[in-house]
Amino acid sequence: MCLTETYSRVRVGKNLSDMFPIRNGLKQGDALSPLLINFALEYTIRRVQVNQDGLKLNGTHQLLAHGDDVNILGGSVDTVKKNAESSVAATKEIGLEVNAHKTKYMTMSRDQNAGRIHIMKIDNSSIERVEEFKYLETTLTNRNSIQEEIKSRLKSENACYYSLENLLSSRLLSKNLKIKVYRTIILPVVLYGCETWTLTLREKRRLRVFENRVLRRVFESKRDEVTGERRKLHNEELKDHYSVPNIVRVVKSKRMRWAGHVAPMGEGRGVHRVLVGKPEGKRQLGRGRHR
């Protein structure tokens, strides 16, 4: 399984190189690879969790890890810096390295200048401070806003929509089949991760505008009874033609389904603690953000 006493050759055209030994690493797709990386990350995570200064959620210190993507949470920049240094030291002990260029840190605070005076470094390499970044294909912002995530989803939708535009406008396909294409190919691209969205009136309107644009392509135009010219279908006319739940109702349905899936889980599951948990500490003075 491992590359013990393994030799390889390189072929360039019809020429074949001499044999050379492979002294380290695993074969691509080796079943042992994920097991080893899990052992390494588990050791690193346990070393970081020894430090009890992290962010608490229902009394539990949080450190999120998925594959080799690790997210360290802390109540202050100093706490995150300390835990990051512990993580780097632990990975070095087992022969792994943290890529400083791919590592970012973000401060979430009402004070937009918070954390700017701090400098975080890994092996003398400065870590970039960002206002937003993607974690597991979801855009996170320093203002905890869902607007940027929906913008990113709609950009991905545009690429998917324009690749299927000719298919949606084809007269060879029935309208029911076009709607199935929309709901099975385009809609999942937009609604990825929508179970955690908190929609405002502005976001709801943007989602409806997107869906109406696709539906106008599916149902085509209509001849006006007064002028005799062809025109686009109005929103109410689209609602009459499109009998299935609209995109906003689909989001609400997915959120309720996800809550029903998480609610029966025990207290030992982190996702359940997030669902039923309450923020610790006191809320700052001042009016909250409008939604």
Coordinates of C-alpha atoms in Angstrom, one line a residue:
M1 CA 0.0 0.0 0.0
C2 CA 2.8 2.4 0.9
L3 CA 5.6 3.3 -1.5
T4 CA 8.1 0.8 0.0
E5 CA 10.7 -0.4 -2.4
T6 CA 8.7 1.2 -5.3
Y7 CA 10.3 2.3 -8.6
S8 CA 9.0 4.3 -11.4
R9 CA 9.8 5.5 -14.9
V10 CA 8.9 8.6 -17.0
R11 CA 7.7 8.3 -20.6
V12 CA 8.2 11.2 -23.0
G13 CA 6.9 10.3 -26.4
K14 CA 8.5 7.0 -27.3
N15 CA 11.4 7.5 -24.9
L16 CA 11.4 5.8 -21.5
S17 CA 13.7 6.9 -18.7
D18 CA 15.7 4.6 -16.4
M19 CA 14.0 3.4 -13.2
F20 CA 14.3 5.5 -10.1
P21 CA 13.2 4.8 -6.6
I22 CA 10.3 6.6 -4.8
R23 CA 11.4 7.3 -1.3
N24 CA 8.5 9.2 0.3
G25 CA 4.8 9.8 0.0
L26 CA 1.8 7.6 -0.8
K27 CA 0.3 6.7 -4.1
Q28 CA -2.5 8.9 -5.3
G29 CA -5.8 7.5 -4.1
D30 CA -4.1 5.4 -1.4
A31 CA -6.7 4.4 1.2
L32 CA -4.1 5.1 3.9
S33 CA -3.7 8.8 3.0
P34 CA -7.0 10.1 4.7
L35 CA -6.4 7.9 7.7
L36 CA -2.9 9.4 8.3
I37 CA -4.1 13.0 7.8
N38 CA -6.9 12.4 10.2
F39 CA -4.4 11.1 12.8
A40 CA -2.2 14.2 12.2
L41 CA -5.1 16.7 12.5
E42 CA -6.5 15.0 15.5
Y43 CA -3.2 15.3 17.3
T44 CA -2.9 19.0 16.3
I45 CA -6.5 19.8 17.4
R46 CA -6.0 18.2 20.8
R47 CA -2.9 20.2 21.3
V48 CA -4.8 23.4 20.5
Q49 CA -7.8 22.6 22.7
V50 CA -5.5 22.3 25.7
N51 CA -5.5 26.1 25.7
Q52 CA -8.8 27.0 27.4
D53 CA -8.9 30.6 26.1
G54 CA -10.8 29.9 22.9
L55 CA -14.3 31.0 22.0
K56 CA -17.0 29.2 24.0
L57 CA -20.3 28.0 22.6
N58 CA -22.5 26.6 25.3
G59 CA -19.4 26.1 27.4
T60 CA -17.5 24.2 24.7
H61 CA -14.3 25.6 23.1
Q62 CA -14.7 25.6 19.4
L63 CA -12.2 24.6 16.7
L64 CA -13.7 23.7 13.3
A65 CA -11.9 21.2 11.1
H66 CA -12.9 19.7 7.8
G67 CA -10.3 17.7 5.9
D68 CA -7.2 19.9 6.0
D69 CA -9.2 23.2 6.5
V70 CA -9.0 24.3 10.1
N71 CA -10.8 27.3 11.5
I72 CA -9.7 28.6 14.9
L73 CA -12.2 30.7 16.8
G74 CA -11.3 33.1 19.6
G75 CA -12.7 36.0 21.5
S76 CA -9.7 38.2 20.7
V77 CA -6.9 38.4 18.2
D78 CA -4.4 37.5 20.9
T79 CA -6.3 34.3 21.7
V80 CA -6.4 33.3 18.0
K81 CA -2.7 34.1 17.6
K82 CA -1.8 32.0 20.6
N83 CA -3.8 29.0 19.4
A84 CA -2.5 29.4 15.9
E85 CA 1.1 29.2 17.2
S86 CA 0.2 26.1 19.1
S87 CA -1.2 24.6 16.0
V88 CA 1.9 25.4 14.0
A89 CA 4.2 23.9 16.6
A90 CA 2.0 20.7 16.8
T91 CA 2.1 20.2 13.0
K92 CA 5.9 20.6 12.9
E93 CA 6.3 17.8 15.4
I94 CA 4.6 15.3 13.0
G95 CA 6.3 16.7 9.8
L96 CA 3.5 18.9 8.5
E97 CA 3.7 22.6 7.6
V98 CA 1.2 25.3 7.6
N99 CA 1.0 27.4 4.4
A100 CA 1.2 31.0 5.6
H101 CA 0.1 32.3 2.2
K102 CA -3.1 30.4 2.3
T103 CA -3.8 31.3 6.0
K104 CA -6.0 34.3 6.7
Y105 CA -7.5 35.9 9.8
M106 CA -10.6 38.0 10.1
T107 CA -11.9 40.1 13.0
M108 CA -15.7 40.3 13.5
S109 CA -16.6 43.5 15.4
R110 CA -18.7 46.6 15.3
D111 CA -15.5 48.5 15.3
Q112 CA -14.1 48.0 11.8
N113 CA -10.6 49.1 13.0
A114 CA -10.5 46.3 15.6
G115 CA -7.5 44.0 15.1
R116 CA -5.7 46.3 12.6
I117 CA -2.9 47.1 15.0
H118 CA -2.2 43.4 15.5
I119 CA 0.4 41.5 13.3
M120 CA 0.1 37.8 13.1
K121 CA 3.0 35.8 11.8
I122 CA 3.8 32.1 11.1
D123 CA 7.5 31.3 10.8
N124 CA 8.3 35.0 10.2
S125 CA 5.6 35.2 7.5
S126 CA 2.8 37.7 8.0
I127 CA -0.8 36.4 7.9
E128 CA -3.0 38.5 5.8
R129 CA -6.0 40.2 7.5
V130 CA -9.1 40.0 5.3
E131 CA -12.7 41.3 5.4
E132 CA -14.1 38.2 3.8
F133 CA -13.0 34.7 2.8
K134 CA -14.5 31.4 1.6
Y135 CA -14.7 28.5 4.0
L136 CA -16.2 25.2 2.6
E137 CA -17.5 27.2 -0.4
T138 CA -19.4 29.6 1.8
T139 CA -18.4 33.3 1.9
L140 CA -17.9 34.6 5.4
T141 CA -17.6 38.4 6.1
N142 CA -16.4 40.4 9.1
R143 CA -19.9 41.9 9.5
N144 CA -21.6 38.5 9.6
S145 CA -23.7 39.5 6.6
I146 CA -25.3 37.0 4.2
Q147 CA -25.4 39.6 1.3
E148 CA -21.9 38.7 0.0
E149 CA -22.7 35.0 0.1
I150 CA -25.9 35.5 -2.0
K151 CA -23.9 37.7 -4.4
S152 CA -21.4 34.9 -4.8
R153 CA -24.2 32.3 -5.3
L154 CA -25.9 34.4 -8.0
K155 CA -22.6 34.9 -9.8
S156 CA -22.2 31.1 -9.9
E157 CA -25.8 30.9 -11.1
N158 CA -25.1 33.3 -14.0
A159 CA -22.4 31.0 -15.3
C160 CA -24.7 28.0 -15.0
Y161 CA -27.7 29.9 -16.5
Y162 CA -25.8 31.2 -19.6
S163 CA -24.4 27.7 -20.3
L164 CA -28.0 26.4 -20.4
E165 CA -29.6 29.5 -22.0
N166 CA -30.0 27.9 -25.4
L167 CA -31.5 24.8 -23.8
L168 CA -34.1 26.8 -21.9
S169 CA -35.2 28.8 -24.9
S170 CA -35.3 25.7 -27.3
R171 CA -38.7 25.0 -28.8
L172 CA -37.8 21.3 -29.0
L173 CA -38.3 20.9 -25.2
S174 CA -41.5 21.2 -23.3
K175 CA -42.0 23.8 -20.6
N176 CA -42.3 21.1 -17.9
L177 CA -38.9 19.6 -19.0
K178 CA -37.3 23.1 -18.9
I179 CA -38.6 23.7 -15.4
K180 CA -37.1 20.3 -14.3
V181 CA -33.8 21.4 -15.8
Y182 CA -34.0 24.7 -13.8
R183 CA -34.9 23.0 -10.5
T184 CA -32.4 20.2 -10.8
I185 CA -29.3 22.0 -12.3
I186 CA -29.6 25.7 -11.8
L187 CA -31.5 26.0 -8.5
P188 CA -29.1 23.8 -6.4
V189 CA -26.2 26.1 -7.5
V190 CA -27.9 29.1 -6.0
L191 CA -29.3 27.5 -2.9
Y192 CA -26.1 25.8 -1.7
G193 CA -25.9 26.2 2.1
C194 CA -29.2 28.2 2.2
E195 CA -30.2 26.3 5.4
T196 CA -28.1 28.8 7.3
W197 CA -29.3 32.0 5.5
T198 CA -31.1 34.8 7.3
L199 CA -32.9 36.5 4.5
T200 CA -33.9 40.2 4.5
L201 CA -36.5 41.8 2.2
R202 CA -33.6 42.9 0.0
E203 CA -32.2 39.4 -0.4
K204 CA -35.7 37.9 -1.0
R205 CA -36.3 40.4 -3.8
R206 CA -32.9 39.6 -5.4
L207 CA -33.7 35.9 -5.4
R208 CA -37.1 36.5 -6.9
V209 CA -35.6 38.7 -9.6
F210 CA -33.2 35.9 -10.5
E211 CA -36.0 33.3 -10.7
N212 CA -38.2 35.5 -12.7
R213 CA -35.5 36.0 -15.3
V214 CA -35.1 32.3 -15.7
L215 CA -38.8 31.7 -15.9
R216 CA -39.2 34.4 -18.6
R217 CA -36.7 32.5 -20.6
V218 CA -38.7 29.3 -20.1
F219 CA -42.2 30.6 -20.8
E220 CA -41.1 33.1 -23.5
S221 CA -42.9 36.3 -24.4
K222 CA -46.6 37.0 -24.9
R223 CA -48.5 39.0 -27.5
D224 CA -50.2 42.1 -26.0
E225 CA -53.9 42.2 -26.7
V226 CA -54.0 46.0 -27.1
T227 CA -50.9 46.8 -29.1
G228 CA -50.4 43.4 -30.7
E229 CA -46.7 43.5 -29.9
R230 CA -44.9 40.8 -28.0
R231 CA -43.9 41.6 -24.5
K232 CA -42.3 39.9 -21.5
L233 CA -44.5 38.2 -19.0
H234 CA -45.4 40.2 -15.8
N235 CA -44.6 38.8 -12.4
E236 CA -48.2 37.9 -11.7
E237 CA -48.4 36.0 -15.0
L238 CA -45.2 34.1 -14.2
K239 CA -46.7 33.2 -10.8
D240 CA -49.8 31.7 -12.6
H241 CA -47.6 29.7 -15.0
Y242 CA -45.1 28.5 -12.4
S243 CA -47.3 26.4 -10.0
V244 CA -44.5 25.0 -7.8
P245 CA -43.2 26.9 -4.7
N246 CA -41.1 29.9 -5.6
I247 CA -37.4 30.2 -4.6
V248 CA -38.1 32.0 -1.3
R249 CA -40.5 29.2 -0.2
V250 CA -37.9 26.6 -1.2
V251 CA -35.3 28.3 1.1
K252 CA -37.8 28.3 4.0
S253 CA -38.6 24.7 3.4
K254 CA -34.9 23.7 3.4
R255 CA -34.3 25.6 6.6
M256 CA -37.2 23.8 8.3
R257 CA -36.1 20.5 7.0
W258 CA -32.5 21.1 8.3
A259 CA -33.9 22.1 11.7
G260 CA -36.0 19.0 11.9
H261 CA -32.9 16.9 11.0
V262 CA -30.7 18.5 13.7
A263 CA -33.3 18.8 16.5
P264 CA -33.3 15.1 17.4
M265 CA -29.5 15.0 17.7
G266 CA -28.0 14.8 21.1
E267 CA -26.2 17.4 23.1
G268 CA -22.9 15.8 22.1
R269 CA -23.2 17.0 18.5
G270 CA -21.8 20.4 17.8
V271 CA -24.4 21.3 15.2
H272 CA -27.1 20.7 17.7
R273 CA -25.4 23.0 20.2
V274 CA -25.3 25.7 17.5
L275 CA -29.0 25.3 16.8
V276 CA -30.2 25.5 20.4
G277 CA -27.3 27.6 21.9
K278 CA -27.5 31.1 23.1
P279 CA -24.6 33.7 22.8
E280 CA -22.7 34.2 26.0
G281 CA -21.9 37.6 27.4
K282 CA -23.8 40.9 27.1
R283 CA -25.0 42.7 24.0
Q284 CA -23.3 46.0 23.3
L285 CA -25.2 49.2 23.6
G286 CA -26.8 50.7 20.5
R287 CA -29.3 49.7 18.0
G288 CA -28.8 46.5 16.1
R289 CA -28.5 46.3 12.3
H290 CA -31.6 46.6 10.2
R291 CA -32.8 43.4 8.5

